[in-house]
Short mmCIF file of C-alpha atoms in Angstrom, two decimals:
data_model
loop_
_atom_site.label_atom_id
_atom_site.label_comp_id
_atom_site.label_asym_id
_atom_site.label_seq_id
_atom_site.Cartn_x
_atom_site.Cartn_y
_atom_site.Cartn_z
CA MET A 1 11.36 37.96 2.27
CA SER A 2 10.71 35.84 -1.09
CA GLN A 3 7.36 35.26 -1.61
CA MET A 4 5.58 32.12 -1.62
CA GLN A 5 5.82 30.39 -5.06
CA THR A 6 3.15 27.30 -5.90
CA TYR A 7 3.95 24.45 -7.42
CA ARG A 8 2.03 21.41 -8.79
CA PRO A 9 2.92 17.89 -7.76
CA THR A 10 4.01 16.66 -11.18
CA ALA A 11 7.29 14.59 -11.54
CA ASN A 12 9.49 17.54 -12.66
CA HIS A 13 8.59 18.86 -8.59
CA VAL A 14 8.19 15.68 -6.85
CA ARG A 15 9.06 12.34 -6.57
CA ILE A 16 5.64 10.34 -7.02
CA ILE A 17 5.34 7.00 -4.76
CA GLY A 18 2.86 4.56 -5.61
CA ARG A 19 -0.03 4.23 -8.16
CA THR A 20 -1.62 7.69 -8.39
CA HIS A 21 -3.59 9.56 -11.17
CA TRP A 22 -3.05 13.09 -12.47
CA MET A 23 -6.74 14.64 -13.36
CA GLY A 24 -7.72 18.51 -13.10
CA GLU A 25 -4.54 19.78 -11.98
CA VAL A 26 -4.52 17.40 -8.77
CA LEU A 27 -2.48 14.15 -8.16
CA TRP A 28 -5.21 11.74 -6.69
CA LEU A 29 -4.43 8.85 -4.56
CA ALA A 30 -6.40 6.01 -3.71
CA LEU A 31 -4.16 3.02 -2.34
CA SER A 32 -2.29 2.89 0.62
CA GLY A 33 1.13 4.53 0.93
CA GLY A 34 0.49 6.52 -2.14
CA GLY A 35 2.04 9.85 -2.07
CA VAL A 36 5.05 12.39 -3.09
CA GLU A 37 8.12 13.30 -1.53
CA PHE A 38 10.40 16.70 -2.50
CA SER A 39 13.23 18.72 -1.20
CA PHE A 40 13.74 23.06 -0.87
CA TYR A 41 15.79 25.24 0.70
CA GLY A 42 13.86 27.79 2.24
CA ARG A 43 11.54 29.17 5.08
CA ALA A 44 7.90 27.86 4.70
CA ALA A 45 5.84 25.67 3.45
CA ARG A 46 2.10 24.85 2.79
CA ILE A 47 0.25 22.01 0.98
CA THR A 48 -3.36 21.90 -0.18
CA LEU A 49 -4.98 18.73 -0.36
CA GLN A 50 -8.55 17.95 -2.03
CA GLY A 51 -11.04 15.94 -0.54
CA ASP A 52 -13.36 13.37 -2.55
CA ASP A 53 -16.95 13.09 -2.28
CA ILE A 54 -16.77 11.04 0.88
CA ALA A 55 -15.05 13.98 2.29
CA ALA A 56 -18.09 15.44 3.53
CA THR A 57 -19.60 12.07 5.05
CA GLY A 58 -17.39 11.87 7.97
CA ASN A 59 -17.47 8.10 7.18
CA ASN A 60 -13.99 6.39 6.58
CA LEU A 61 -12.57 9.56 5.40
CA ALA A 62 -8.84 9.66 3.70
CA ARG A 63 -5.85 9.53 6.46
CA ILE A 64 -3.21 11.40 5.30
CA GLY A 65 0.18 11.89 7.12
CA ILE A 66 2.73 14.76 6.36
CA SER A 67 6.59 14.53 7.27
CA VAL A 68 9.00 16.99 7.52
CA ASN A 69 12.51 15.87 7.68
CA GLY A 70 11.33 12.47 8.70
CA ILE A 71 8.74 13.55 11.40
CA ARG A 72 5.18 13.73 11.24
CA VAL A 73 3.76 16.85 11.56
CA ILE A 74 0.33 16.39 10.07
CA ASP A 75 -1.88 13.22 10.69
CA ASP A 76 -5.48 14.35 9.57
CA GLN A 77 -8.51 12.72 8.15
CA VAL A 78 -9.46 15.10 5.14
CA ASP A 79 -12.97 15.91 5.76
CA GLN A 80 -13.47 19.24 3.54
CA PRO A 81 -13.14 19.64 -0.35
CA ARG A 82 -9.78 21.55 -0.03
CA LYS A 83 -7.86 21.72 3.01
CA THR A 84 -4.65 23.77 3.42
CA TYR A 85 -1.94 22.84 6.03
CA THR A 86 1.09 25.04 7.17
CA VAL A 87 3.55 22.29 7.84
CA PHE A 88 6.74 24.32 7.69
CA GLU A 89 7.63 27.75 8.87
CA SER A 90 11.03 29.38 10.03
CA ASP A 91 13.08 32.47 10.51
CA THR A 92 15.81 31.17 8.55
CA GLU A 93 16.52 29.39 5.62
CA GLN A 94 16.55 25.51 6.04
CA GLU A 95 17.26 22.55 3.95
CA VAL A 96 13.38 20.79 4.22
CA THR A 97 12.20 17.52 2.67
CA ILE A 98 8.49 16.70 2.90
CA ARG A 99 6.96 13.69 2.32
CA ILE A 100 2.87 13.25 1.99
CA THR A 101 1.42 10.06 2.61
CA LYS A 102 -1.99 8.52 2.21
CA LEU A 103 -2.03 6.19 5.30
CA SER A 104 -5.24 4.44 4.82
CA GLU A 105 -6.66 2.31 2.22
CA ALA A 106 -7.99 2.72 -0.86
CA ALA A 107 -11.39 1.13 -0.82
CA MET A 108 -13.08 3.46 1.71
CA SER A 109 -11.63 7.04 0.21
CA THR A 110 -9.29 8.73 -1.77
CA VAL A 111 -7.38 12.08 -1.77
CA GLY A 112 -5.70 14.87 -3.79
CA ILE A 113 -2.80 16.52 -3.30
CA GLY A 114 -3.49 20.05 -5.10
CA GLU A 115 -1.03 22.85 -4.58
CA ILE A 116 2.69 23.08 -2.93
CA ALA A 117 3.51 26.72 -1.87
CA VAL A 118 6.79 27.22 -0.55
CA GLU A 119 9.00 30.06 0.24
CA ALA A 120 12.01 28.82 -1.47
CA ALA A 121 14.01 30.96 -3.81
CA GLU A 122 15.28 27.90 -6.04
CA GLY A 123 11.95 26.72 -5.41
CA ILE A 124 11.27 22.53 -5.05
CA ARG A 125 12.85 19.43 -6.54
CA PRO A 126 12.07 16.07 -6.49
CA THR A 127 13.96 13.77 -3.73
CA PRO A 128 16.44 11.15 -5.71
CA ARG A 129 14.79 7.50 -6.37
CA GLN A 130 15.64 4.82 -4.05
CA LEU A 131 18.26 2.06 -5.41
CA HIS A 132 15.57 -0.73 -5.60
CA THR A 133 12.09 -1.01 -6.08
CA VAL A 134 9.39 -3.59 -4.76
CA GLU A 135 5.74 -3.97 -5.38
CA PHE A 136 3.68 -5.47 -2.48
CA ILE A 137 0.21 -7.00 -2.95
CA GLY A 138 -1.90 -7.76 0.02
CA ASP A 139 -4.70 -7.87 2.27
CA SER A 140 -5.74 -5.79 5.54
CA ILE A 141 -2.25 -7.05 6.84
CA THR A 142 -0.60 -5.20 4.29
CA CYS A 143 -2.68 -1.94 4.68
CA GLY A 144 -1.77 -1.68 8.27
CA TYR A 145 -5.33 -2.24 9.61
CA GLY A 146 -6.48 -1.23 12.87
CA VAL A 147 -2.61 -0.81 13.66
CA ASP A 148 -3.05 2.30 15.90
CA ASP A 149 -5.87 0.78 18.02
CA GLU A 150 -4.27 -2.49 20.29
CA GLU A 151 -8.08 -3.62 21.38
CA ALA A 152 -8.77 -6.73 19.64
CA LEU A 153 -12.67 -6.30 19.62
CA HIS A 154 -12.68 -2.95 18.36
CA ALA A 155 -14.16 -2.22 14.78
CA PHE A 156 -12.50 -0.72 11.54
CA SER A 157 -12.08 2.34 11.09
CA THR A 158 -9.76 4.12 8.77
CA ALA A 159 -8.56 6.40 11.21
CA THR A 160 -6.92 3.79 13.06
CA GLU A 161 -5.30 2.29 9.94
CA ASP A 162 -1.38 3.13 9.24
CA VAL A 163 0.26 1.80 6.71
CA THR A 164 3.79 3.22 7.59
CA LYS A 165 3.32 0.81 10.76
CA ALA A 166 2.52 -2.51 8.68
CA TYR A 167 5.56 -4.70 7.80
CA ALA A 168 5.59 -3.90 4.16
CA TYR A 169 6.54 -0.19 4.28
CA LEU A 170 8.76 -1.37 7.19
CA THR A 171 10.38 -3.78 4.91
CA ALA A 172 10.70 -1.41 1.99
CA GLU A 173 12.07 1.12 4.52
CA GLN A 174 14.75 -1.32 5.52
CA LEU A 175 15.87 -2.03 2.28
CA GLY A 176 15.65 1.29 1.07
CA ALA A 177 13.68 0.79 -1.79
CA ASP A 178 10.92 2.39 -3.79
CA TYR A 179 7.54 0.75 -3.13
CA SER A 180 3.99 0.56 -4.53
CA MET A 181 1.38 -0.97 -2.37
CA VAL A 182 -1.93 -2.67 -3.99
CA CYS A 183 -3.76 -3.75 -0.97
CA TYR A 184 -7.32 -4.11 0.40
CA SER A 185 -8.63 -5.37 3.48
CA GLY A 186 -10.64 -8.54 3.24
CA TYR A 187 -9.83 -9.15 -0.41
CA GLY A 188 -8.27 -12.66 -1.51
CA ILE A 189 -7.47 -14.75 -4.76
CA ILE A 190 -11.17 -16.73 -4.80
CA THR A 191 -13.17 -14.97 -2.10
CA GLY A 192 -12.93 -12.09 -0.07
CA TYR A 193 -13.16 -12.41 4.05
CA THR A 194 -16.78 -14.39 4.51
CA GLU A 195 -18.74 -15.61 7.67
CA ASN A 196 -21.14 -17.36 5.99
CA ASP A 197 -19.43 -20.20 3.89
CA GLN A 198 -20.53 -18.45 0.61
CA LYS A 199 -17.75 -16.82 -1.69
CA LEU A 200 -17.55 -12.89 -1.46
CA THR A 201 -16.71 -12.59 -5.33
CA THR A 202 -16.79 -8.61 -5.36
CA HIS A 203 -13.73 -8.61 -3.10
CA LEU A 204 -10.98 -10.40 -5.48
CA LEU A 205 -7.93 -8.64 -5.55
CA PRO A 206 -6.78 -9.88 -8.98
CA ASP A 207 -9.95 -8.17 -10.41
CA TYR A 208 -8.70 -5.01 -9.55
CA TYR A 209 -4.88 -5.43 -10.16
CA GLU A 210 -4.65 -3.73 -13.31
CA LYS A 211 -6.17 -0.48 -12.06
CA VAL A 212 -5.46 2.48 -10.39
CA GLY A 213 -7.31 1.48 -7.30
CA LYS A 214 -10.85 0.39 -6.24
CA SER A 215 -12.69 2.63 -4.00
CA GLU A 216 -16.09 3.94 -3.14
CA GLY A 217 -14.10 7.38 -3.26
CA ARG A 218 -14.53 9.48 -6.30
CA PHE A 219 -11.19 11.43 -7.70
CA GLY A 220 -12.40 15.03 -7.92
CA GLY A 221 -16.07 13.58 -6.98
CA SER A 222 -16.73 12.13 -10.49
CA LEU A 223 -14.09 9.59 -11.41
CA LEU A 224 -13.51 6.03 -9.72
CA PRO A 225 -10.32 4.49 -9.58
CA GLN A 226 -11.29 1.04 -10.79
CA GLU A 227 -12.09 2.74 -13.74
CA VAL A 228 -9.09 3.96 -14.49
CA PRO A 229 -6.20 1.34 -16.04
CA TRP A 230 -2.99 1.33 -14.49
CA GLU A 231 0.33 1.87 -16.92
CA PHE A 232 2.74 -0.81 -15.88
CA SER A 233 5.27 1.02 -17.48
CA ARG A 234 5.21 3.90 -14.73
CA PHE A 235 6.68 1.62 -12.25
CA THR A 236 8.61 -1.48 -12.81
CA PRO A 237 9.52 -3.40 -9.48
CA GLU A 238 12.69 -5.57 -9.54
CA LEU A 239 10.85 -7.62 -6.62
CA ILE A 240 6.87 -8.30 -6.10
CA VAL A 241 5.51 -9.61 -2.90
CA ILE A 242 2.46 -11.10 -2.81
CA ASN A 243 0.62 -11.98 0.63
CA LEU A 244 -2.69 -13.04 -0.15
CA GLY A 245 -4.79 -15.92 1.61
CA THR A 246 -5.62 -14.98 4.62
CA ASN A 247 -9.32 -14.22 3.75
CA ASP A 248 -9.80 -16.67 1.11
CA ASP A 249 -8.88 -19.32 4.40
CA SER A 250 -12.23 -18.02 5.68
CA TYR A 251 -14.18 -19.70 3.14
CA THR A 252 -11.58 -22.98 1.90
CA LYS A 253 -11.31 -23.81 5.82
CA GLU A 254 -10.30 -27.68 5.75
CA ASP A 255 -11.95 -28.25 2.64
CA PRO A 256 -9.25 -29.59 0.28
CA VAL A 257 -11.26 -29.13 -2.88
CA LYS A 258 -11.95 -25.27 -1.71
CA GLN A 259 -8.23 -25.17 -0.90
CA ALA A 260 -7.56 -26.56 -4.93
CA ASP A 261 -9.49 -23.97 -6.22
CA TYR A 262 -7.26 -21.09 -4.13
CA ALA A 263 -4.23 -22.63 -5.42
CA GLU A 264 -5.48 -23.17 -9.28
CA ASN A 265 -6.86 -19.41 -9.29
CA TYR A 266 -3.46 -18.57 -7.57
CA VAL A 267 -1.61 -19.87 -10.92
CA ALA A 268 -3.89 -17.72 -12.85
CA PHE A 269 -2.85 -14.57 -10.59
CA LEU A 270 0.60 -15.21 -11.00
CA GLN A 271 0.37 -15.29 -15.16
CA LYS A 272 -1.45 -11.67 -14.86
CA VAL A 273 1.36 -10.38 -12.29
CA THR A 274 4.11 -11.82 -14.83
CA GLN A 275 2.30 -10.73 -18.08
CA ASN A 276 2.48 -6.98 -16.59
CA ASN A 277 5.55 -7.40 -14.97
CA PRO A 278 7.93 -9.58 -17.23
CA HIS A 279 11.06 -8.65 -15.41
CA SER A 280 9.96 -8.90 -11.61
CA THR A 281 11.24 -11.87 -9.38
CA ILE A 282 8.48 -13.05 -7.33
CA LEU A 283 7.86 -13.82 -3.28
CA CYS A 284 4.66 -15.30 -2.60
CA THR A 285 3.86 -15.47 1.39
CA LEU A 286 1.51 -16.06 4.06
CA GLY A 287 0.99 -16.90 7.40
CA ILE A 288 1.00 -13.74 9.73
CA MET A 289 -2.55 -14.24 10.70
CA GLY A 290 -2.75 -18.14 10.00
CA ASP A 291 -0.96 -20.34 7.76
CA ARG A 292 -3.56 -23.42 7.29
CA LEU A 293 -3.36 -22.54 3.36
CA TYR A 294 0.44 -22.46 2.91
CA PRO A 295 0.65 -26.04 1.63
CA TYR A 296 -1.63 -25.04 -1.36
CA LEU A 297 0.41 -21.91 -2.00
CA GLU A 298 3.33 -23.75 -2.17
CA GLN A 299 1.72 -26.29 -4.69
CA ALA A 300 0.63 -23.06 -6.90
CA VAL A 301 4.15 -21.86 -7.23
CA ASP A 302 5.22 -25.32 -8.12
CA ARG A 303 2.94 -25.67 -10.54
CA TYR A 304 3.49 -22.37 -12.18
CA SER A 305 7.27 -22.69 -12.10
CA ARG A 306 6.73 -26.05 -13.62
CA GLU A 307 4.21 -24.80 -16.38
CA THR A 308 5.94 -21.73 -17.13
CA GLY A 309 9.59 -22.46 -16.43
CA ASP A 310 9.85 -19.13 -14.73
CA SER A 311 12.21 -20.10 -11.85
CA ARG A 312 12.27 -16.47 -10.67
CA ILE A 313 9.42 -17.28 -8.24
CA SER A 314 9.80 -18.66 -4.47
CA VAL A 315 7.83 -18.96 -1.28
CA MET A 316 8.25 -18.01 2.53
CA LYS A 317 6.01 -18.62 5.32
CA PHE A 318 5.80 -16.34 7.98
CA GLU A 319 5.68 -16.88 11.73
CA VAL A 320 1.83 -17.22 13.13
CA GLN A 321 1.27 -14.01 15.25
CA ARG A 322 1.63 -14.82 19.08
CA GLU A 323 -0.91 -13.66 21.65
CA GLU A 324 1.82 -12.20 23.81
CA ASP A 325 2.49 -9.65 20.89
CA GLY A 326 -0.68 -8.36 21.24
CA TYR A 327 -3.37 -7.75 18.61
CA ALA A 328 -4.85 -4.79 16.64
CA VAL A 329 -8.45 -4.44 15.71
CA ASP A 330 -10.43 -7.23 14.95
CA PHE A 331 -7.54 -9.65 16.32
CA HIS A 332 -5.09 -8.04 12.97
CA PRO A 333 -1.11 -7.97 14.08
CA SER A 334 -0.13 -5.53 16.60
CA GLN A 335 2.75 -3.12 15.91
CA VAL A 336 5.28 -5.71 17.51
CA THR A 337 3.99 -8.52 15.05
CA HIS A 338 4.35 -5.85 12.13
CA ARG A 339 8.28 -5.16 12.74
CA LYS A 340 8.92 -8.88 13.59
CA ALA A 341 7.33 -9.57 10.04
CA ALA A 342 9.21 -6.80 8.35
CA ASP A 343 12.72 -8.19 9.83
CA ARG A 344 11.87 -12.05 8.94
CA LEU A 345 10.99 -10.52 5.05
CA THR A 346 13.80 -8.25 4.98
CA ALA A 347 16.25 -10.68 5.51
CA GLU A 348 14.83 -13.26 3.18
CA ILE A 349 14.47 -10.16 0.41
CA ARG A 350 17.99 -9.60 1.02
CA ARG A 351 19.06 -13.09 0.71
CA LEU A 352 17.21 -13.94 -2.42
CA MET A 353 17.62 -10.61 -4.17
CA LYS A 354 21.42 -9.90 -3.13
CA TRP A 355 20.77 -6.56 -2.10
#
């Protein structure tokens, strides 16, 4: 029997997925879908995760999934400062690939990957990078809000949120693409989701696009992700898919002045995105939970193209979700709707990018 050897989740040992932050020997995850993947040939593996300051509260804890050879073996909410999981044990040596994914969104809580211990003579190695790279920018739909609870009248909980069942993750999987997600439930371009006709300006995605994340949960109990600038050189997407406007529509409704405000600020956001990603193609989408703002999205893209001469930008309308496909929490898309949306988006990306 060889001994367990311990590794840190650094780039020479693991493939890092999504926006992360290295601090205090721990790789911290905020955003949906962030994580790591690695392989080894051996008999056992244990993963130690670190909770943030939310972990002890019991309220909207970070949900994580750990899969072994594509099968999820751990699905848990991190409720302790440190938690160790035995994820693989075997009498014989085997080729094993392990993936750790943050399933819940950034806003409520964060989680850190501390140690990876394996019984493997050759140690661990990063899995190979995928052929393509995509960044998804979105709201609750992209986060997989409530997707594990198909009762429309139930309330939000990170326990029922799973990004791997949402259209963006499914699309990346179908394309064989490395992804990065920047998504926050209730966020928009000019307002967050509102029920009182007042703008909710604390929930604007453009304000946090250049950060590692935005959360109530502090990395190591001390550092807010929104205090950390994101280094765009760490992930250069060939394609950026934007799906924002569902929450803006709660404010703009049928008011053409407010709708024009959305279009104008959307143009400004496109400029911010392209400044940080000068070589990326952009695909702007909308419609899963309603398509009323879609003409204004088209206007924004048209105006941006005319003003900048940038032709690597296009639009795509999703089909609006249908009652017979069911709803998740708060009338969010069901798993059926997400799969249909993923098929639609995958086909469009293949056409657009010639992948």
